[in-house]
PDB file of C-alpha atoms in Angstrom:
ATOM      1  CA  GLY A   1     -13.874  -6.996  -0.845  1.00 66.00           C
ATOM      2  CA  ALA A   2     -11.700  -9.679   0.495  1.00 82.00           C
ATOM      3  CA  VAL A   3      -9.979  -9.496   3.862  1.00 89.00           C
ATOM      4  CA  VAL A   4      -6.393  -9.780   4.688  1.00 93.00           C
ATOM      5  CA  SER A   5      -5.217 -10.001   8.410  1.00 94.00           C
ATOM      6  CA  GLN A   6      -1.746  -9.131   9.496  1.00 96.00           C
ATOM      7  CA  HIS A   7      -0.468  -9.908  13.059  1.00 96.00           C
ATOM      8  CA  PRO A   8       1.188  -8.311  15.140  1.00 97.00           C
ATOM      9  CA  SER A   9      -0.026  -4.747  14.696  1.00 95.00           C
ATOM     10  CA  ARG A  10       2.924  -3.899  16.813  1.00 96.00           C
ATOM     11  CA  VAL A  11       6.087  -5.417  17.973  1.00 97.00           C
ATOM     12  CA  ILE A  12       9.029  -4.166  19.949  1.00 97.00           C
ATOM     13  CA  CYS A  13      12.318  -6.268  19.990  1.00 96.00           C
ATOM     14  CA  LYS A  14      15.714  -6.312  21.060  1.00 97.00           C
ATOM     15  CA  SER A  15      18.614  -5.749  18.667  1.00 97.00           C
ATOM     16  CA  GLY A  16      19.882  -9.225  17.311  1.00 97.00           C
ATOM     17  CA  THR A  17      16.578 -10.957  17.723  1.00 97.00           C
ATOM     18  CA  SER A  18      14.346 -12.197  15.175  1.00 97.00           C
ATOM     19  CA  VAL A  19      10.646 -11.302  14.426  1.00 98.00           C
ATOM     20  CA  LYS A  20       8.158 -12.905  12.508  1.00 98.00           C
ATOM     21  CA  ILE A  21       4.997 -11.178  10.833  1.00 98.00           C
ATOM     22  CA  GLU A  22       2.031 -13.025   9.508  1.00 97.00           C
ATOM     23  CA  CYS A  23      -0.208 -12.197   6.716  1.00 96.00           C
ATOM     24  CA  ARG A  24      -3.344 -14.329   6.208  1.00 95.00           C
ATOM     25  CA  SER A  25      -6.068 -13.833   3.562  1.00 92.00           C
ATOM     26  CA  LEU A  26      -9.147 -14.814   5.434  1.00 92.00           C
ATOM     27  CA  ASP A  27     -11.751 -15.525   2.766  1.00 88.00           C
ATOM     28  CA  PHE A  28      -9.910 -16.323  -0.227  1.00 87.00           C
ATOM     29  CA  GLN A  29      -6.894 -18.127  -1.538  1.00 88.00           C
ATOM     30  CA  ALA A  30      -4.057 -15.898  -2.101  1.00 87.00           C
ATOM     31  CA  THR A  31      -1.977 -16.959  -5.005  1.00 86.00           C
ATOM     32  CA  THR A  32       0.509 -14.047  -4.546  1.00 90.00           C
ATOM     33  CA  MET A  33       1.338 -12.071  -1.416  1.00 93.00           C
ATOM     34  CA  PHE A  34       3.371  -8.919  -1.569  1.00 94.00           C
ATOM     35  CA  TRP A  35       5.381  -7.270   1.367  1.00 96.00           C
ATOM     36  CA  TYR A  36       5.853  -3.554   1.387  1.00 96.00           C
ATOM     37  CA  ARG A  37       7.947  -1.408   3.908  1.00 96.00           C
ATOM     38  CA  GLN A  38       7.163   2.223   4.711  1.00 93.00           C
ATOM     39  CA  PHE A  39       9.684   4.677   6.097  1.00 85.00           C
ATOM     40  CA  PRO A  40       8.452   7.726   7.923  1.00 79.00           C
ATOM     41  CA  LYS A  41       6.780  10.331   5.664  1.00 75.00           C
ATOM     42  CA  LYS A  42       7.585   8.220   2.458  1.00 80.00           C
ATOM     43  CA  SER A  43       6.010   6.230   0.198  1.00 86.00           C
ATOM     44  CA  LEU A  44       5.526   2.377   0.380  1.00 91.00           C
ATOM     45  CA  MET A  45       8.363   0.478  -1.151  1.00 93.00           C
ATOM     46  CA  LEU A  46       7.609  -3.048  -2.482  1.00 94.00           C
ATOM     47  CA  MET A  47      10.141  -5.471  -0.926  1.00 96.00           C
ATOM     48  CA  ALA A  48       9.165  -8.700  -2.404  1.00 95.00           C
ATOM     49  CA  THR A  49       6.880 -10.847  -3.984  1.00 93.00           C
ATOM     50  CA  SER A  50       5.746 -14.463  -2.903  1.00 92.00           C
ATOM     51  CA  ASN A  51       4.060 -17.258  -4.691  1.00 88.00           C
ATOM     52  CA  GLU A  52       2.500 -20.073  -2.806  1.00 84.00           C
ATOM     53  CA  GLY A  53       5.041 -22.943  -2.792  1.00 82.00           C
ATOM     54  CA  SER A  54       7.845 -21.095  -4.392  1.00 85.00           C
ATOM     55  CA  LYS A  55      10.618 -19.085  -3.402  1.00 88.00           C
ATOM     56  CA  ALA A  56      10.103 -15.303  -2.834  1.00 92.00           C
ATOM     57  CA  THR A  57      11.268 -12.729  -5.549  1.00 94.00           C
ATOM     58  CA  TYR A  58      13.065  -9.817  -3.958  1.00 96.00           C
ATOM     59  CA  GLU A  59      13.341  -6.266  -5.174  1.00 94.00           C
ATOM     60  CA  GLN A  60      16.695  -4.874  -5.731  1.00 94.00           C
ATOM     61  CA  GLY A  61      18.386  -3.702  -2.629  1.00 94.00           C
ATOM     62  CA  VAL A  62      16.428  -6.116  -0.396  1.00 95.00           C
ATOM     63  CA  GLU A  63      18.533  -8.591   1.698  1.00 95.00           C
ATOM     64  CA  LYS A  64      16.765 -11.784   1.134  1.00 93.00           C
ATOM     65  CA  ASP A  65      19.014 -13.363   3.994  1.00 95.00           C
ATOM     66  CA  LYS A  66      17.704 -10.776   6.396  1.00 96.00           C
ATOM     67  CA  PHE A  67      14.062 -10.681   5.399  1.00 97.00           C
ATOM     68  CA  LEU A  68      13.029 -14.236   5.106  1.00 96.00           C
ATOM     69  CA  ILE A  69       9.831 -14.741   3.415  1.00 95.00           C
ATOM     70  CA  ASN A  70       7.741 -17.880   3.356  1.00 91.00           C
ATOM     71  CA  HIS A  71       4.354 -18.741   1.572  1.00 89.00           C
ATOM     72  CA  ALA A  72       3.538 -22.164   2.602  1.00 82.00           C
ATOM     73  CA  SER A  73      -0.081 -22.206   1.880  1.00 89.00           C
ATOM     74  CA  LEU A  74      -2.611 -20.322  -0.171  1.00 89.00           C
ATOM     75  CA  THR A  75      -3.737 -18.414   2.921  1.00 92.00           C
ATOM     76  CA  LEU A  76      -0.588 -17.603   4.823  1.00 94.00           C
ATOM     77  CA  SER A  77       2.882 -15.580   4.140  1.00 94.00           C
ATOM     78  CA  THR A  78       5.305 -14.767   6.715  1.00 96.00           C
ATOM     79  CA  LEU A  79       7.967 -12.202   6.966  1.00 97.00           C
ATOM     80  CA  THR A  80      10.823 -12.783   9.310  1.00 97.00           C
ATOM     81  CA  VAL A  81      13.184 -10.057  10.003  1.00 98.00           C
ATOM     82  CA  THR A  82      16.333 -11.809  11.156  1.00 97.00           C
ATOM     83  CA  SER A  83      19.029 -10.303  13.453  1.00 97.00           C
ATOM     84  CA  ALA A  84      17.059  -7.040  13.586  1.00 97.00           C
ATOM     85  CA  HIS A  85      18.946  -3.912  13.955  1.00 96.00           C
ATOM     86  CA  PRO A  86      17.194  -0.440  15.009  1.00 96.00           C
ATOM     87  CA  GLU A  87      17.612   0.494  11.271  1.00 95.00           C
ATOM     88  CA  ASP A  88      14.923  -2.053  10.517  1.00 96.00           C
ATOM     89  CA  SER A  89      12.450  -0.312  12.521  1.00 96.00           C
ATOM     90  CA  SER A  90       9.770   0.580  10.035  1.00 95.00           C
ATOM     91  CA  PHE A  91       6.109  -0.139   9.039  1.00 95.00           C
ATOM     92  CA  TYR A  92       5.598  -3.316   7.205  1.00 97.00           C
ATOM     93  CA  ILE A  93       2.307  -4.070   5.319  1.00 96.00           C
ATOM     94  CA  CYS A  94       1.458  -7.062   3.375  1.00 95.00           C
ATOM     95  CA  SER A  95      -1.169  -7.510   0.594  1.00 93.00           C
ATOM     96  CA  ALA A  96      -2.532 -10.490  -1.140  1.00 91.00           C
ATOM     97  CA  SER A  97      -4.102 -11.193  -4.384  1.00 86.00           C
ATOM     98  CA  SER A  98      -5.691 -13.906  -6.675  1.00 81.00           C
ATOM     99  CA  GLY A  99      -7.056 -14.304 -10.235  1.00 72.00           C
ATOM    100  CA  SER A 100     -10.570 -13.780  -8.850  1.00 69.00           C
ATOM    101  CA  TYR A 101     -10.157 -10.116  -8.152  1.00 72.00           C
ATOM    102  CA  THR A 102      -8.759  -7.217  -9.955  1.00 72.00           C
ATOM    103  CA  GLU A 103      -7.011  -5.613  -7.206  1.00 77.00           C
ATOM    104  CA  ALA A 104      -4.674  -6.580  -4.158  1.00 79.00           C
ATOM    105  CA  PHE A 105      -5.993  -6.438  -0.597  1.00 88.00           C
ATOM    106  CA  PHE A 106      -3.884  -4.904   2.288  1.00 91.00           C
ATOM    107  CA  GLY A 107      -3.296  -6.125   5.671  1.00 93.00           C
ATOM    108  CA  GLN A 108      -3.350  -3.593   8.695  1.00 92.00           C
ATOM    109  CA  GLY A 109       0.405  -3.181   8.722  1.00 94.00           C
ATOM    110  CA  THR A 110       3.091  -3.936  11.534  1.00 96.00           C
ATOM    111  CA  ARG A 111       4.747  -1.372  13.101  1.00 95.00           C
ATOM    112  CA  LEU A 112       8.219  -2.939  14.175  1.00 96.00           C
ATOM    113  CA  THR A 113      10.292  -1.188  16.686  1.00 96.00           C
ATOM    114  CA  VAL A 114      13.931  -2.391  17.439  1.00 97.00           C
ATOM    115  CA  VAL A 115      15.531  -1.314  20.595  1.00 97.00           C
TER     116      VAL A 115
ATOM    117  CA  LYS B   1      10.417   1.964 -13.813  1.00 83.00           C
ATOM    118  CA  GLN B   2       6.978   3.324 -13.019  1.00 86.00           C
ATOM    119  CA  GLU B   3       7.373   6.685 -11.017  1.00 91.00           C
ATOM    120  CA  VAL B   4       4.259   8.101  -9.321  1.00 94.00           C
ATOM    121  CA  THR B   5       4.139  11.640  -7.941  1.00 95.00           C
ATOM    122  CA  GLN B   6       1.589  13.200  -5.820  1.00 96.00           C
ATOM    123  CA  ILE B   7       1.116  16.909  -5.653  1.00 93.00           C
ATOM    124  CA  PRO B   8       0.617  18.712  -3.409  1.00 92.00           C
ATOM    125  CA  ALA B   9       2.738  16.959  -0.392  1.00 94.00           C
ATOM    126  CA  ALA B  10       0.367  18.375   1.915  1.00 95.00           C
ATOM    127  CA  LEU B  11      -2.956  20.587   1.934  1.00 95.00           C
ATOM    128  CA  SER B  12      -4.880  22.459   4.665  1.00 96.00           C
ATOM    129  CA  VAL B  13      -8.179  23.620   4.003  1.00 96.00           C
ATOM    130  CA  PRO B  14     -11.163  24.806   5.970  1.00 97.00           C
ATOM    131  CA  GLU B  15     -14.427  22.509   6.513  1.00 98.00           C
ATOM    132  CA  GLY B  16     -16.665  22.432   3.558  1.00 97.00           C
ATOM    133  CA  GLU B  17     -14.010  23.273   0.924  1.00 97.00           C
ATOM    134  CA  ASN B  18     -13.571  20.811  -2.026  1.00 97.00           C
ATOM    135  CA  LEU B  19     -10.373  18.995  -1.985  1.00 96.00           C
ATOM    136  CA  VAL B  20      -8.325  18.219  -5.254  1.00 96.00           C
ATOM    137  CA  LEU B  21      -5.503  15.680  -5.101  1.00 97.00           C
ATOM    138  CA  ASN B  22      -3.256  15.079  -7.990  1.00 97.00           C
ATOM    139  CA  CYS B  23      -1.343  11.974  -8.867  1.00 97.00           C
ATOM    140  CA  SER B  24       0.736  11.507 -11.999  1.00 97.00           C
ATOM    141  CA  PHE B  25       2.530   8.442 -13.423  1.00 96.00           C
ATOM    142  CA  THR B  26       5.469   7.959 -15.880  1.00 94.00           C
ATOM    143  CA  ASP B  27       4.464   4.683 -17.621  1.00 88.00           C
ATOM    144  CA  SER B  28       0.693   4.670 -18.953  1.00 83.00           C
ATOM    145  CA  ALA B  29       0.859   0.894 -19.478  1.00 85.00           C
ATOM    146  CA  ILE B  30      -1.093   0.502 -16.217  1.00 86.00           C
ATOM    147  CA  TYR B  31      -3.637  -2.300 -15.106  1.00 85.00           C
ATOM    148  CA  ASN B  32      -5.478  -0.352 -12.556  1.00 91.00           C
ATOM    149  CA  LEU B  33      -5.082   2.643 -10.229  1.00 94.00           C
ATOM    150  CA  GLN B  34      -6.242   2.932  -6.720  1.00 94.00           C
ATOM    151  CA  TRP B  35      -6.551   5.434  -4.246  1.00 96.00           C
ATOM    152  CA  PHE B  36      -6.068   4.950  -0.571  1.00 95.00           C
ATOM    153  CA  ARG B  37      -6.405   6.552   2.824  1.00 95.00           C
ATOM    154  CA  GLN B  38      -3.898   5.989   5.489  1.00 93.00           C
ATOM    155  CA  ASP B  39      -4.433   7.455   9.130  1.00 92.00           C
ATOM    156  CA  PRO B  40      -1.410   7.969  11.252  1.00 87.00           C
ATOM    157  CA  GLY B  41       0.200   4.848  12.458  1.00 82.00           C
ATOM    158  CA  LYS B  42      -2.532   2.916  10.636  1.00 86.00           C
ATOM    159  CA  GLY B  43      -2.759   0.473   7.570  1.00 86.00           C
ATOM    160  CA  LEU B  44      -4.474   1.458   4.255  1.00 89.00           C
ATOM    161  CA  THR B  45      -8.003   1.782   3.427  1.00 89.00           C
ATOM    162  CA  SER B  46      -8.997   1.528  -0.082  1.00 90.00           C
ATOM    163  CA  LEU B  47     -11.123   4.204  -1.289  1.00 95.00           C
ATOM    164  CA  LEU B  48     -11.457   3.852  -5.040  1.00 94.00           C
ATOM    165  CA  LEU B  49     -10.269   1.427  -7.626  1.00 93.00           C
ATOM    166  CA  ILE B  50     -10.226   2.622 -11.427  1.00 93.00           C
ATOM    167  CA  GLN B  51      -9.698   0.039 -13.959  1.00 90.00           C
ATOM    168  CA  SER B  52      -7.603   1.084 -16.995  1.00 88.00           C
ATOM    169  CA  SER B  53     -10.607   0.960 -19.297  1.00 90.00           C
ATOM    170  CA  GLN B  54     -12.459   3.398 -17.115  1.00 92.00           C
ATOM    171  CA  ARG B  55     -12.256   7.150 -16.994  1.00 94.00           C
ATOM    172  CA  GLU B  56     -13.662   7.624 -13.447  1.00 95.00           C
ATOM    173  CA  GLN B  57     -15.109   6.111 -10.424  1.00 95.00           C
ATOM    174  CA  THR B  58     -17.202   7.454  -7.575  1.00 97.00           C
ATOM    175  CA  SER B  59     -18.205   6.707  -4.183  1.00 95.00           C
ATOM    176  CA  GLY B  60     -20.129   9.263  -1.852  1.00 97.00           C
ATOM    177  CA  ARG B  61     -18.327  12.408  -1.811  1.00 97.00           C
ATOM    178  CA  LEU B  62     -15.467  10.764  -3.563  1.00 98.00           C
ATOM    179  CA  ASN B  63     -14.431  10.856  -7.307  1.00 98.00           C
ATOM    180  CA  ALA B  64     -11.541   9.689  -8.978  1.00 97.00           C
ATOM    181  CA  SER B  65     -10.630  10.377 -12.818  1.00 97.00           C
ATOM    182  CA  LEU B  66      -8.105   8.685 -14.762  1.00 96.00           C
ATOM    183  CA  ASP B  67      -6.407   9.927 -17.951  1.00 95.00           C
ATOM    184  CA  LYS B  68      -4.018   6.991 -19.008  1.00 92.00           C
ATOM    185  CA  SER B  69      -2.617   8.868 -22.147  1.00 92.00           C
ATOM    186  CA  SER B  70      -1.361  11.908 -19.979  1.00 94.00           C
ATOM    187  CA  GLY B  71      -0.540   9.913 -16.967  1.00 95.00           C
ATOM    188  CA  ARG B  72      -2.673  11.377 -14.631  1.00 96.00           C
ATOM    189  CA  SER B  73      -5.451  10.732 -11.881  1.00 97.00           C
ATOM    190  CA  THR B  74      -7.413  13.168  -9.677  1.00 97.00           C
ATOM    191  CA  LEU B  75      -9.094  12.496  -6.626  1.00 97.00           C
ATOM    192  CA  TYR B  76     -11.914  14.918  -5.549  1.00 97.00           C
ATOM    193  CA  ILE B  77     -13.448  15.163  -2.203  1.00 97.00           C
ATOM    194  CA  ALA B  78     -16.518  17.080  -2.109  1.00 97.00           C
ATOM    195  CA  ALA B  79     -17.441  19.131   1.170  1.00 97.00           C
ATOM    196  CA  SER B  80     -14.667  18.154   3.162  1.00 97.00           C
ATOM    197  CA  GLN B  81     -15.106  17.424   6.878  1.00 97.00           C
ATOM    198  CA  PRO B  82     -12.340  17.080   9.845  1.00 97.00           C
ATOM    199  CA  GLY B  83     -12.845  13.427   9.474  1.00 97.00           C
ATOM    200  CA  ASP B  84     -11.358  13.480   6.070  1.00 98.00           C
ATOM    201  CA  SER B  85      -7.958  14.482   7.537  1.00 98.00           C
ATOM    202  CA  ALA B  86      -5.477  11.919   6.621  1.00 97.00           C
ATOM    203  CA  THR B  87      -2.719  10.942   4.077  1.00 96.00           C
ATOM    204  CA  TYR B  88      -3.907   9.937   0.733  1.00 97.00           C
ATOM    205  CA  LEU B  89      -1.899   7.631  -1.407  1.00 96.00           C
ATOM    206  CA  CYS B  90      -2.076   6.992  -5.180  1.00 96.00           C
ATOM    207  CA  ALA B  91      -1.006   3.619  -6.336  1.00 95.00           C
ATOM    208  CA  VAL B  92      -0.609   2.311  -9.884  1.00 94.00           C
ATOM    209  CA  ILE B  93      -1.307  -1.316 -10.250  1.00 89.00           C
ATOM    210  CA  ARG B  94       0.589  -3.610 -12.797  1.00 86.00           C
ATOM    211  CA  SER B  95      -1.022  -6.702 -14.437  1.00 81.00           C
ATOM    212  CA  ASP B  96       0.960  -8.811 -11.788  1.00 82.00           C
ATOM    213  CA  TYR B  97      -0.888  -6.948  -9.089  1.00 82.00           C
ATOM    214  CA  LYS B  98       2.606  -5.184  -7.959  1.00 86.00           C
ATOM    215  CA  LEU B  99       1.764  -1.595  -6.946  1.00 90.00           C
ATOM    216  CA  SER B 100       4.062   1.500  -7.279  1.00 92.00           C
ATOM    217  CA  PHE B 101       2.808   4.247  -4.701  1.00 94.00           C
ATOM    218  CA  GLY B 102       3.272   7.877  -4.600  1.00 94.00           C
ATOM    219  CA  ALA B 103       4.585   9.481  -1.421  1.00 93.00           C
ATOM    220  CA  GLY B 104       0.990  10.727  -0.523  1.00 95.00           C
ATOM    221  CA  THR B 105      -0.842  13.984   0.006  1.00 96.00           C
ATOM    222  CA  THR B 106      -1.231  14.807   3.750  1.00 96.00           C
ATOM    223  CA  VAL B 107      -4.748  16.627   4.100  1.00 97.00           C
ATOM    224  CA  THR B 108      -5.770  18.606   7.111  1.00 97.00           C
ATOM    225  CA  VAL B 109      -9.337  19.853   7.286  1.00 98.00           C
ATOM    226  CA  ARG B 110      -9.724  22.886   9.878  1.00 97.00           C
ATOM    227  CA  ALA B 111     -13.182  22.945  11.932  1.00 94.00           C
TER     228      ALA B 111
END
């Protein structure tokens, strides 16, 4: 299968600061990338879908001004959590897909802790 | 809206016993279905992908079945080992590659 790399794997930041998470497809061009959030002992919830070169589409209830998504190239999407608060602490995971595959491939996830 | 349910939420078995994990979904118009494994604090490891035209997929000790008409999939793990202890997630995939996940079944295999 294809490889998706997510960085950083863990990050701790202070309240009020912004944090950027990167998602890279290493060996294929990802026309679409997805960002998910996982709460403790809960399922993964889709936050937004990003297509290269266009604005991200956010799921209902997700604040687009708080969770900024950029998909500037076919191999890189970024999620920036702006003005982070402790309630933003969570596990964030990205996935990437292209028309060449029948599945999406997942990054390793990022554990964000806001103190 | 697609709802994915996994039963049971947790399972504890002695080593060597076979595992049966259930997944049900409300909308049968799916593209694919995928089973993942997640270790504590880690990302997702893809186990098996079943395309909507398939009835089952096998990989080693793992076998997953799919019955679209009844909205069910089952993951079988034969001869369980302590290393199989993890949370197993079922996800239904739409044709636009969006996934709807179940909450998972947390498995503990006792040595």
